[in-house]
Short mmCIF file of C-alpha atoms and ligand atoms in Angstrom, two decimals:
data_model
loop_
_atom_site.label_atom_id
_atom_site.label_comp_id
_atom_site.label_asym_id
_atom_site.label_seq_id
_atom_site.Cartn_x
_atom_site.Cartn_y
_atom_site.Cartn_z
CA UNK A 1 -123.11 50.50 -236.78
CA UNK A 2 -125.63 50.03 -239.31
CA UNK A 3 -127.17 46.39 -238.91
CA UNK A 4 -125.65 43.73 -241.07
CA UNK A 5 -127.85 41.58 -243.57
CA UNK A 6 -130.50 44.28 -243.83
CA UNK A 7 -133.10 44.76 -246.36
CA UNK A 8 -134.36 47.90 -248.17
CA UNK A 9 -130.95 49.45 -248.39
CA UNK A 10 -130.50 48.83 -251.91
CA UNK A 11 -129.16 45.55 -250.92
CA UNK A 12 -132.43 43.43 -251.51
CA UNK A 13 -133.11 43.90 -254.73
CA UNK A 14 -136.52 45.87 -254.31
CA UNK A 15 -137.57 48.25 -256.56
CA UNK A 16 -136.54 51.34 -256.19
CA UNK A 17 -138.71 53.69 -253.81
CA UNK A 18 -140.37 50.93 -252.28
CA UNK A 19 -141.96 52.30 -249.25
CA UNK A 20 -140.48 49.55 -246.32
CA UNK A 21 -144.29 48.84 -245.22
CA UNK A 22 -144.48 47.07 -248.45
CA UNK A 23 -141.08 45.23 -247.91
CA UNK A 24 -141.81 44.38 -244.63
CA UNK A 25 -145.07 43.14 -245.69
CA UNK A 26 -143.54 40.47 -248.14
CA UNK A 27 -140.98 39.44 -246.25
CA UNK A 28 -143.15 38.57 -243.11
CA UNK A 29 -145.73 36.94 -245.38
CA UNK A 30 -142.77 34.97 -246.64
CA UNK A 31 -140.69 34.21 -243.94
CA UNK A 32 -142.49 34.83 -240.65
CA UNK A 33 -142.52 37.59 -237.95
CA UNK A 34 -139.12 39.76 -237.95
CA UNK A 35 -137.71 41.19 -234.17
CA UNK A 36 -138.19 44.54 -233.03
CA UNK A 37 -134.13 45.11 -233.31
CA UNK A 38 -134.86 43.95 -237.22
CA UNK A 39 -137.72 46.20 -237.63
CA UNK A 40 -136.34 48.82 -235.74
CA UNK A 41 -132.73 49.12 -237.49
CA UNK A 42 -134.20 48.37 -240.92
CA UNK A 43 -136.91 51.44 -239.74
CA UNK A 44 -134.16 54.04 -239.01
CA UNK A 45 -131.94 53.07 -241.41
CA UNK A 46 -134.40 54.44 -243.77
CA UNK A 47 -135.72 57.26 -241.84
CA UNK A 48 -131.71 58.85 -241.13
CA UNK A 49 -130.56 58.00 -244.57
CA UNK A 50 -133.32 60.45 -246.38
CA UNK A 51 -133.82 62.82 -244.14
CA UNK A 52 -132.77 65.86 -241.82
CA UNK A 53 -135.45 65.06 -238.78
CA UNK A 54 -133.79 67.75 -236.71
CA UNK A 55 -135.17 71.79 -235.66
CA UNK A 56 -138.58 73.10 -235.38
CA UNK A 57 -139.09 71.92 -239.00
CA UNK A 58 -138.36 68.88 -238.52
CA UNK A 59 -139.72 65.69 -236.04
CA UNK A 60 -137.70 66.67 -233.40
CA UNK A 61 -135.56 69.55 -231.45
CA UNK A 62 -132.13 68.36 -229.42
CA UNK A 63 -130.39 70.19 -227.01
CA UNK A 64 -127.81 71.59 -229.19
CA UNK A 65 -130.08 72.89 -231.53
CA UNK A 66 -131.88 74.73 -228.09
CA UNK A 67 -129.21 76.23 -226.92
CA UNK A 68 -125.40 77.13 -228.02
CA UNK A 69 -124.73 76.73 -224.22
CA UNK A 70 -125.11 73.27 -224.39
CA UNK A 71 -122.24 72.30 -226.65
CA UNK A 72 -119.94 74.84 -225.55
CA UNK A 73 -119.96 73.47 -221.71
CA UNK A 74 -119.39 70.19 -223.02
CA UNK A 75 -116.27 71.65 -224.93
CA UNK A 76 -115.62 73.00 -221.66
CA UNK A 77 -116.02 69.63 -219.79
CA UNK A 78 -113.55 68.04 -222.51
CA UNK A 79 -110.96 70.98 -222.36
CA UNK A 80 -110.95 70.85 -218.64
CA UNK A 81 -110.23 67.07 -218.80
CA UNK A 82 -107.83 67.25 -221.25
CA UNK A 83 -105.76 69.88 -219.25
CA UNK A 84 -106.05 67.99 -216.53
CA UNK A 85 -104.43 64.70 -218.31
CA UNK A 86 -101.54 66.91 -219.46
CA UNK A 87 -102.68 67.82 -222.69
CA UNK A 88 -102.05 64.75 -224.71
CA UNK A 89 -101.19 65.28 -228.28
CA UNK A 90 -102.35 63.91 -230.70
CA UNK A 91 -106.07 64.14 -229.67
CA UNK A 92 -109.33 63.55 -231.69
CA UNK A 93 -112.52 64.72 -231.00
CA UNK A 94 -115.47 61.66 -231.91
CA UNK A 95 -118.85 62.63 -232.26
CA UNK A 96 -121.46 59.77 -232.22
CA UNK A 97 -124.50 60.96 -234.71
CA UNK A 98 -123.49 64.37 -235.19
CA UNK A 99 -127.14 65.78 -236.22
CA UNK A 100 -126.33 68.98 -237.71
CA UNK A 101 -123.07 69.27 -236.46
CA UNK A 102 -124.21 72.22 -234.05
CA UNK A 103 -122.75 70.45 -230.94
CA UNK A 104 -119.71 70.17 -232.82
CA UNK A 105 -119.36 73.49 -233.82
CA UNK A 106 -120.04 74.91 -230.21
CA UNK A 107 -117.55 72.59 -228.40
CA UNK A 108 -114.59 73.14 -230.82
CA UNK A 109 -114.96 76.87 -230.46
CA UNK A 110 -114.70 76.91 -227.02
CA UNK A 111 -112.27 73.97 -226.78
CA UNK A 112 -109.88 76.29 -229.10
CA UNK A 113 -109.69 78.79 -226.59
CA UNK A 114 -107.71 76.55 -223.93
CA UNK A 115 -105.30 75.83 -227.03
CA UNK A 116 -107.30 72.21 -227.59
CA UNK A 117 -107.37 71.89 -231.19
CA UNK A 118 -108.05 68.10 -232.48
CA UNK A 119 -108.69 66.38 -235.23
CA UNK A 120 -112.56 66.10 -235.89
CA UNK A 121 -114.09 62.54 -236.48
CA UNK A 122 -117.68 61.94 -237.31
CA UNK A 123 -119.56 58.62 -237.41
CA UNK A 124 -122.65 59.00 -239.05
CA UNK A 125 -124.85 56.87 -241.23
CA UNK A 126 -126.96 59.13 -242.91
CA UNK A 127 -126.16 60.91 -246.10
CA UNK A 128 -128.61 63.89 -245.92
CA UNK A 129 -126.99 64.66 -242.36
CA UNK A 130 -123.25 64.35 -243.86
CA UNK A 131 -124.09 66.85 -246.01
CA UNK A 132 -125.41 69.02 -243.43
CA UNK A 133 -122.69 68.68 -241.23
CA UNK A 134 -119.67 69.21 -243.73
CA UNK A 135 -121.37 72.97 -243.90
CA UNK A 136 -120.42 73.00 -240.02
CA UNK A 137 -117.72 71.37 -239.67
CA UNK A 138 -115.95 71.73 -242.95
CA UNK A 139 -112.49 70.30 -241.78
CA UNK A 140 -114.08 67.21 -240.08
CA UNK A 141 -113.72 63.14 -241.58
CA UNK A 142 -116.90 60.65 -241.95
CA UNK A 143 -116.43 57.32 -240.44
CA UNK A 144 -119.24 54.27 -240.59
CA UNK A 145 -118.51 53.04 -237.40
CA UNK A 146 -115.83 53.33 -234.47
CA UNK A 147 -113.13 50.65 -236.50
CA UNK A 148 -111.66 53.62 -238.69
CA UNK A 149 -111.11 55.95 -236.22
CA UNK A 150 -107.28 56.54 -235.65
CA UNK A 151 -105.98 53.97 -232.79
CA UNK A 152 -102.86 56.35 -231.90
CA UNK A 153 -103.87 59.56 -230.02
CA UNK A 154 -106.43 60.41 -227.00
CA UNK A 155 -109.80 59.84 -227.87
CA UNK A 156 -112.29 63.02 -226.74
CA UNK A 157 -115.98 61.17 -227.42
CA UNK A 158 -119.72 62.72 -227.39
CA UNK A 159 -122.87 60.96 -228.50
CA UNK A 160 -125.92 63.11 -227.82
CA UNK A 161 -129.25 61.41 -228.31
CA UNK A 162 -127.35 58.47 -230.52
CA UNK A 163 -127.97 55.70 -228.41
CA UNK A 164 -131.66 56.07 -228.23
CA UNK A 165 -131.92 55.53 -232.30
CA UNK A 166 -129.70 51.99 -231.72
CA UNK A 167 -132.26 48.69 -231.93
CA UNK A 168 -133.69 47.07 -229.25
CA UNK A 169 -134.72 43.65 -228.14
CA UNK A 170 -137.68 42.89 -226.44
CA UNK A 171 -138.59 40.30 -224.33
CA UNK A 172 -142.17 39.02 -222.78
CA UNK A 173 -142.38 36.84 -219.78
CA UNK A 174 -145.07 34.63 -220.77
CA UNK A 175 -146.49 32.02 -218.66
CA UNK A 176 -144.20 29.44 -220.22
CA UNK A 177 -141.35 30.99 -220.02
CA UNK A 178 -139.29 34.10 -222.33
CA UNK A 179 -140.22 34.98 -225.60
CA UNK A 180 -138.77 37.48 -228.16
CA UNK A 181 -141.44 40.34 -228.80
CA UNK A 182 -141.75 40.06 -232.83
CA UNK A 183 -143.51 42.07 -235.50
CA UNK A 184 -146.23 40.04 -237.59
CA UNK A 185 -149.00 41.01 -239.56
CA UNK A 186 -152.34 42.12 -237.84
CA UNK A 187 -154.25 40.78 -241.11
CA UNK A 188 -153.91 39.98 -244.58
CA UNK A 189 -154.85 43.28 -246.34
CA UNK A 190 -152.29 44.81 -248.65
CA UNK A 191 -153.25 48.72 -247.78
CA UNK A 192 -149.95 50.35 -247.42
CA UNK A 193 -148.25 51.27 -244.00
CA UNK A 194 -151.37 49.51 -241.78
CA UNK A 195 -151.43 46.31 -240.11
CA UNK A 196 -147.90 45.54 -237.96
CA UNK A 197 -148.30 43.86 -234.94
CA UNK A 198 -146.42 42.66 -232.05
CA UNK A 199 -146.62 38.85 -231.25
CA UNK A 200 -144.98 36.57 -228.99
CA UNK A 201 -142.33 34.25 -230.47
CA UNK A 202 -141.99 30.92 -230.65
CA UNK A 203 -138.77 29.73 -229.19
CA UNK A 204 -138.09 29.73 -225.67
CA UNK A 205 -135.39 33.06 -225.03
CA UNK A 206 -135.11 32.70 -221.12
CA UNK A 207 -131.38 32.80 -221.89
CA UNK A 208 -130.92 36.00 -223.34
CA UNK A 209 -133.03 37.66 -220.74
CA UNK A 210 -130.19 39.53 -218.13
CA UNK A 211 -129.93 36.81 -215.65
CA UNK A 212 -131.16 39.62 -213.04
CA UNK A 213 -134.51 39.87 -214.54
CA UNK A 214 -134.98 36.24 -215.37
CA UNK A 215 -137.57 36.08 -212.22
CA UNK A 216 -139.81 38.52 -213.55
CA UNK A 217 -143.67 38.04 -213.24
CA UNK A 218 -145.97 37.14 -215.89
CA UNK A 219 -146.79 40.31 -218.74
CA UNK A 220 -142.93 41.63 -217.90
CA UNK A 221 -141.51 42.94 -220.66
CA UNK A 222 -137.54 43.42 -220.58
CA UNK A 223 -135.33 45.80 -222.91
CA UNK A 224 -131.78 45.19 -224.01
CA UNK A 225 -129.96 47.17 -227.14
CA UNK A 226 -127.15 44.82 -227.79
CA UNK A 227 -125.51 47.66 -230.92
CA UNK A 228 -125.54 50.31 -227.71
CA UNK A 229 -123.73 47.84 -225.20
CA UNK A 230 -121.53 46.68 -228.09
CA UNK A 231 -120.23 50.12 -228.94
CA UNK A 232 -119.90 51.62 -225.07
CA UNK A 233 -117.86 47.80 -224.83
CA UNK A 234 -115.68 48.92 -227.93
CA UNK A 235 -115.29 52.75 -226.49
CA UNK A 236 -114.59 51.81 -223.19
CA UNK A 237 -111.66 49.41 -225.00
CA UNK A 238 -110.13 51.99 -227.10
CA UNK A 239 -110.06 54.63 -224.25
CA UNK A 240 -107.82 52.21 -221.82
CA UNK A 241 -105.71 51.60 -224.50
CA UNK A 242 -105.71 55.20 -226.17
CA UNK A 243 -106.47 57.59 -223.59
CA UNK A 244 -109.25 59.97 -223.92
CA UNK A 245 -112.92 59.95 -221.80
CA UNK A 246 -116.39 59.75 -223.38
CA UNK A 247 -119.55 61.81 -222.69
CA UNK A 248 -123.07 59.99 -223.50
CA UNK A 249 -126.43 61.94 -223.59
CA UNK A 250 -129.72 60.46 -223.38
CA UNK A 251 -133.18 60.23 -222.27
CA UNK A 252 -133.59 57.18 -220.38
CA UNK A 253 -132.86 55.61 -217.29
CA UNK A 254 -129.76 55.49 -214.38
CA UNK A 255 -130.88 51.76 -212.98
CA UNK A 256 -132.16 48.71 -215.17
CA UNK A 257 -136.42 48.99 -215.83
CA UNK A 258 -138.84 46.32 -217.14
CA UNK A 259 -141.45 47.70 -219.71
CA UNK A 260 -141.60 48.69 -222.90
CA UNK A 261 -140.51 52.49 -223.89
CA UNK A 262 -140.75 51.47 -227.76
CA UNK A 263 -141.55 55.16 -229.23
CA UNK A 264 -141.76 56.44 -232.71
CA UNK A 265 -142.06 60.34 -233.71
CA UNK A 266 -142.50 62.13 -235.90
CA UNK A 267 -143.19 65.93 -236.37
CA UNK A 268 -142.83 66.49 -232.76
CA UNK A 269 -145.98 64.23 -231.84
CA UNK A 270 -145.54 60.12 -230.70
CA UNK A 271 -147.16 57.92 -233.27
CA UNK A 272 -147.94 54.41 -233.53
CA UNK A 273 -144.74 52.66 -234.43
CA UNK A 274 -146.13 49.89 -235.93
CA UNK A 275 -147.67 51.84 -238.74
CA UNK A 276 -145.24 53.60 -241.47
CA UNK A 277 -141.85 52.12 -240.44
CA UNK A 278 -139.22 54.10 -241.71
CA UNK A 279 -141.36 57.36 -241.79
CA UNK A 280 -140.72 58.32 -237.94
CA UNK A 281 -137.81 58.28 -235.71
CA UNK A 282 -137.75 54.92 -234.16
CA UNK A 283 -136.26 55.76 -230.46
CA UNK A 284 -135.97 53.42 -226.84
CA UNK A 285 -135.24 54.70 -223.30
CA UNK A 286 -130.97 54.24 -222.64
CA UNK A 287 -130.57 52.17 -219.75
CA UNK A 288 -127.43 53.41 -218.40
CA UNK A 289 -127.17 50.71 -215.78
CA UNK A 290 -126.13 48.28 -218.62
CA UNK A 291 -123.75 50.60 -220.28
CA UNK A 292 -122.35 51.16 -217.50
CA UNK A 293 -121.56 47.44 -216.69
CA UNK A 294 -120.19 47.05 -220.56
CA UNK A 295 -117.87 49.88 -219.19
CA UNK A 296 -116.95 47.90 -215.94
CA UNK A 297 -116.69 44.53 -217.24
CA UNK A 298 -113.87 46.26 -219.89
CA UNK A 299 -112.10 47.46 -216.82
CA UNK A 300 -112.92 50.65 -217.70
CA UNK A 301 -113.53 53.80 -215.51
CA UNK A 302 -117.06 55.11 -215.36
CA UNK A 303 -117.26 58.18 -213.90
CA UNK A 304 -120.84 58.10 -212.93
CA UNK A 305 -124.86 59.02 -214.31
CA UNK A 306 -125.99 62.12 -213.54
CA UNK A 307 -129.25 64.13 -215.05
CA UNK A 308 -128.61 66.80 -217.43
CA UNK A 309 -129.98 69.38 -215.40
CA UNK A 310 -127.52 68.34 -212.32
CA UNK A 311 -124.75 68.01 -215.21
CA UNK A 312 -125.11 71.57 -216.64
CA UNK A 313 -125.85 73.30 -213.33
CA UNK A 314 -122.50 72.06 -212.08
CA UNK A 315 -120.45 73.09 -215.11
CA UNK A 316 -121.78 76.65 -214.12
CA UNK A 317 -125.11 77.39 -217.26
CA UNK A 318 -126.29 79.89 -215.03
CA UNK A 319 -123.32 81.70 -214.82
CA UNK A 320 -123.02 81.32 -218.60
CA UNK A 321 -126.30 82.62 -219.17
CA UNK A 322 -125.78 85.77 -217.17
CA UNK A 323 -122.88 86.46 -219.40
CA UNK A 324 -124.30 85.97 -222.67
CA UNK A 325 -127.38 87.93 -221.29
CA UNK A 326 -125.53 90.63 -220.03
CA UNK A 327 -124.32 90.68 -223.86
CA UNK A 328 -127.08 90.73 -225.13
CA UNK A 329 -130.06 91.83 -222.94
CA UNK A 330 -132.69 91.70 -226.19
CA UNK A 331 -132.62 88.07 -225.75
CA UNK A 332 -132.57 87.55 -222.04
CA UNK A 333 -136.18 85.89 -222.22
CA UNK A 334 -135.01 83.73 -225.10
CA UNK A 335 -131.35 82.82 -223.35
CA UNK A 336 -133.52 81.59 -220.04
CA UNK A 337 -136.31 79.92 -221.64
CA UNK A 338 -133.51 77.52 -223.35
CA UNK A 339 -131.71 77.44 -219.75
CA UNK A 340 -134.90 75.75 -218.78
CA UNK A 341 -135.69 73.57 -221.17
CA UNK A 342 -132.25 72.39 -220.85
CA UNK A 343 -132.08 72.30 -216.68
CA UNK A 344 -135.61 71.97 -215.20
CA UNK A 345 -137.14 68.73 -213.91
CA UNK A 346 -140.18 68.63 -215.62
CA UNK A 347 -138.30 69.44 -219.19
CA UNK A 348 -134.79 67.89 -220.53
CA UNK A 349 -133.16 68.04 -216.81
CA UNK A 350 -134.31 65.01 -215.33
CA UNK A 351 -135.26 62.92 -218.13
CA UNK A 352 -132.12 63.10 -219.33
CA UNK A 353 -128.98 61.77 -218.31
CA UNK A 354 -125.53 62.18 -218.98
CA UNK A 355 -122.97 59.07 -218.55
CA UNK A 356 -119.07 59.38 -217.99
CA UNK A 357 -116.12 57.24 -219.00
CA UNK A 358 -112.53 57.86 -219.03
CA UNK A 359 -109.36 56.08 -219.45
CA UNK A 360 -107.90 54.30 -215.84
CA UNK A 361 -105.07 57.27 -215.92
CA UNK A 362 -107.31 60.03 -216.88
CA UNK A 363 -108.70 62.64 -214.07
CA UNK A 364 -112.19 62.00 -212.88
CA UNK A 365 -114.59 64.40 -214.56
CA UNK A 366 -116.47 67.24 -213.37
CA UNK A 367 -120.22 67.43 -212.63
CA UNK A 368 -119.76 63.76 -211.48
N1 SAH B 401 -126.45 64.37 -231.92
C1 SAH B 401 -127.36 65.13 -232.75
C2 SAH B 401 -128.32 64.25 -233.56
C3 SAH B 401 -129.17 63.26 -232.82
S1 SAH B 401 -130.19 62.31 -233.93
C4 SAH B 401 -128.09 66.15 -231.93
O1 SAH B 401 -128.03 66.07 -230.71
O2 SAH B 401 -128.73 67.03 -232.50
C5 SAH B 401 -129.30 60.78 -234.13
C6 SAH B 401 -128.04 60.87 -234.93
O3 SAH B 401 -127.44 59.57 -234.98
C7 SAH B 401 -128.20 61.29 -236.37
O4 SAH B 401 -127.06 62.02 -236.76
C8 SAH B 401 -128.29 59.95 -237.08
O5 SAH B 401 -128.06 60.03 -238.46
C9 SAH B 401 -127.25 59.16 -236.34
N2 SAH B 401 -127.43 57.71 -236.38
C10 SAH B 401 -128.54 57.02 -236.02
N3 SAH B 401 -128.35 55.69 -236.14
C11 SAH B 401 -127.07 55.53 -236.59
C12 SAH B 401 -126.27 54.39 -236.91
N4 SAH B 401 -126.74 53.15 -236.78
N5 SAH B 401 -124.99 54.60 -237.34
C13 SAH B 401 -124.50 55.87 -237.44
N6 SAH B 401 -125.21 56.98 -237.15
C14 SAH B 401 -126.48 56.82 -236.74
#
């Protein structure tokens, strides 16, 4: 899933430790503005590869590294459907961007406890988090993208906060018509890491703007990530033919938005993310509406988009943190302050959504 014909991989024949401001910088003043989707896959390439970005240490905190509650109800959610499909063996367990493995690790525990035992598959591009995740999941296999991943045997899928690091294309209605948002230089100088801009192209894009948007005023600015839509497309594909259901978590949105929600950060604050590419996490909103037509248009079942917070509450975290609280009352505080941050509107509950799919056969899901 890594983007094809890239540059500052290794691939391009820059010196070594280049920062990418630099390569950037000579390859615009040679060949013209790049896209956002260029910038923004060459930028997270780079960040993922080097880099553990994840905890209190790092740029960001996700929900599995809040709260153990979090991946064991989605082992739960997986167990339950897999029970319910009559326990198909074999069965693999996919994770999308594994992190730190932590989800993982949470979900397989509890899924082992309703005898579900499968094969662990990871697709992940960095090498820094590989390493980190082997230490969790010592038994799991690496995969570059979804091609390698066995095609015999039900297919039990999670991707938590993986979409939102996929590339985006941008779009600006302009008064004569589409354009591709691009990223030029703001001037000439050669002082490291300054001076990206976005700029209108030149070629007329009206056609790759989703025909439903098309008649969008003047200053509109439309989003599509054609790697996220390609994969769900590709999922959705494997699980009619394979069996198996998918769980996708995400900030971002249940219907189709115009703006821009182009975001880079990095140690837990939003920077500019036209300055330093490949030193913050590069991240767009999910828009769900459009995975969830990739889903359709494969004939696929989608089983719906719900928030987190409605997600969780149904598959009982209160009731979970009563237990583990009643285990251990020292952390009571500590086991409801994650609960929160987790559930509550104005934290991860609303913001967040979580997005179903499941083979045709396959039982719809809870918390649907
Ligand atoms: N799911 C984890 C980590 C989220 S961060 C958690 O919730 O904590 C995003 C993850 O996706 C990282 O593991 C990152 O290395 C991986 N990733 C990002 N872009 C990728 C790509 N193009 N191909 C494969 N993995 C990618």
């Amino acid at each position: 899933m890594s983007e094809p014909g890239g540059i500052g991989n290794g691939g391009d024949g820059a010196p070594e430790g280049e920062s990418l401001s630099v390569i950037f910088r000579r390859l615009i003043a040679n060949y013209g503005p790049i896209t956002i989707q260029h910038y923004f896959g060459e930028s997270n390439a780079r960040y993922y590869t080097a880099k553990d970005p994840l905890g209190s240490e790092g740029d960001f905190v996700t929900a599995p590294e809040i709260s153990q509650m979090f991946g064991e109800l989605i082992g739960l959610w997986l167990a339950d459907m897999w029970i319910r499909a009559g326990k198909p063996e074999p069965v693999h367990y996919v994770e999308l961007g594994p992190g730190r493995g932590t989800l993982a690790r949470d979900a397989l525990r509890v899924m082992a406890r309703y005898g579900l035992t499968p094969q662990v598959h990871f697709v992940e591009g960095s090498a820094a988090l590989k390493a980190v995740q082997l230490e969790a999941v010592p038994h799991a296999r690496w995969h570059g993208d979804l091609d390698s991943i066995p095609h015999h045997g039900a297919l039990l899928v999670v991707g938590n906060e993986f979409l939102d690091a996929l590339p985006i294309r941008q779009f600006a209605r302009m008064a004569e018509g589409w354009r591709e948002r691009m990223v030029g230089l703001a001037d000439n100088g050669a002082e490291d890491g300054q001076g990206f801009l976005p700029i209108a192209g030149e070629k007329p894009m009206d056609l790759a703007v989703p025909v439903e948007l098309r008649e969008a005023p003047e200053g509109t600015i439309v989003e599509t990530c054609p790697p996220a839509t390609g994969i769900v497309y590709e999922l959705a594909g494997r699980l009619n033919a394979q069996g198996g259901c998918a769980l996708l978590i995400d900030y971002g949105h249940a219907h189709t938005r115009t703006g821009s929600t182009l975001q880079a950060v990095r140690a837990h604050r939003k920077v500019d993310p036209f300055v330093n590419p490949g030193e913050a996490d590069l991240t767009a909103h999910v828009d769900f509406e459009a995975l969830s037509r990739a889903v359709l248009s494969r004939e696929g079942k989608w089983l719906g988009t719900v928030t987190q917070g409605h997600f969780l509450r149904a598959l009982g975290i209160e009731a979970r943190t009563a237990a583990l609280a009643a285990k251990a009352p020292a952390h009571i505080v500590s086991l409801e302050t994650a609960r929160d941050r987790l559930i509550e509107e104005g934290q991860m509950g609303a913001l967040f959504k979580v997005m179903g799919i499941a083979a045709p056969q396959w039982p719809d899901g809870a918390g649907f």
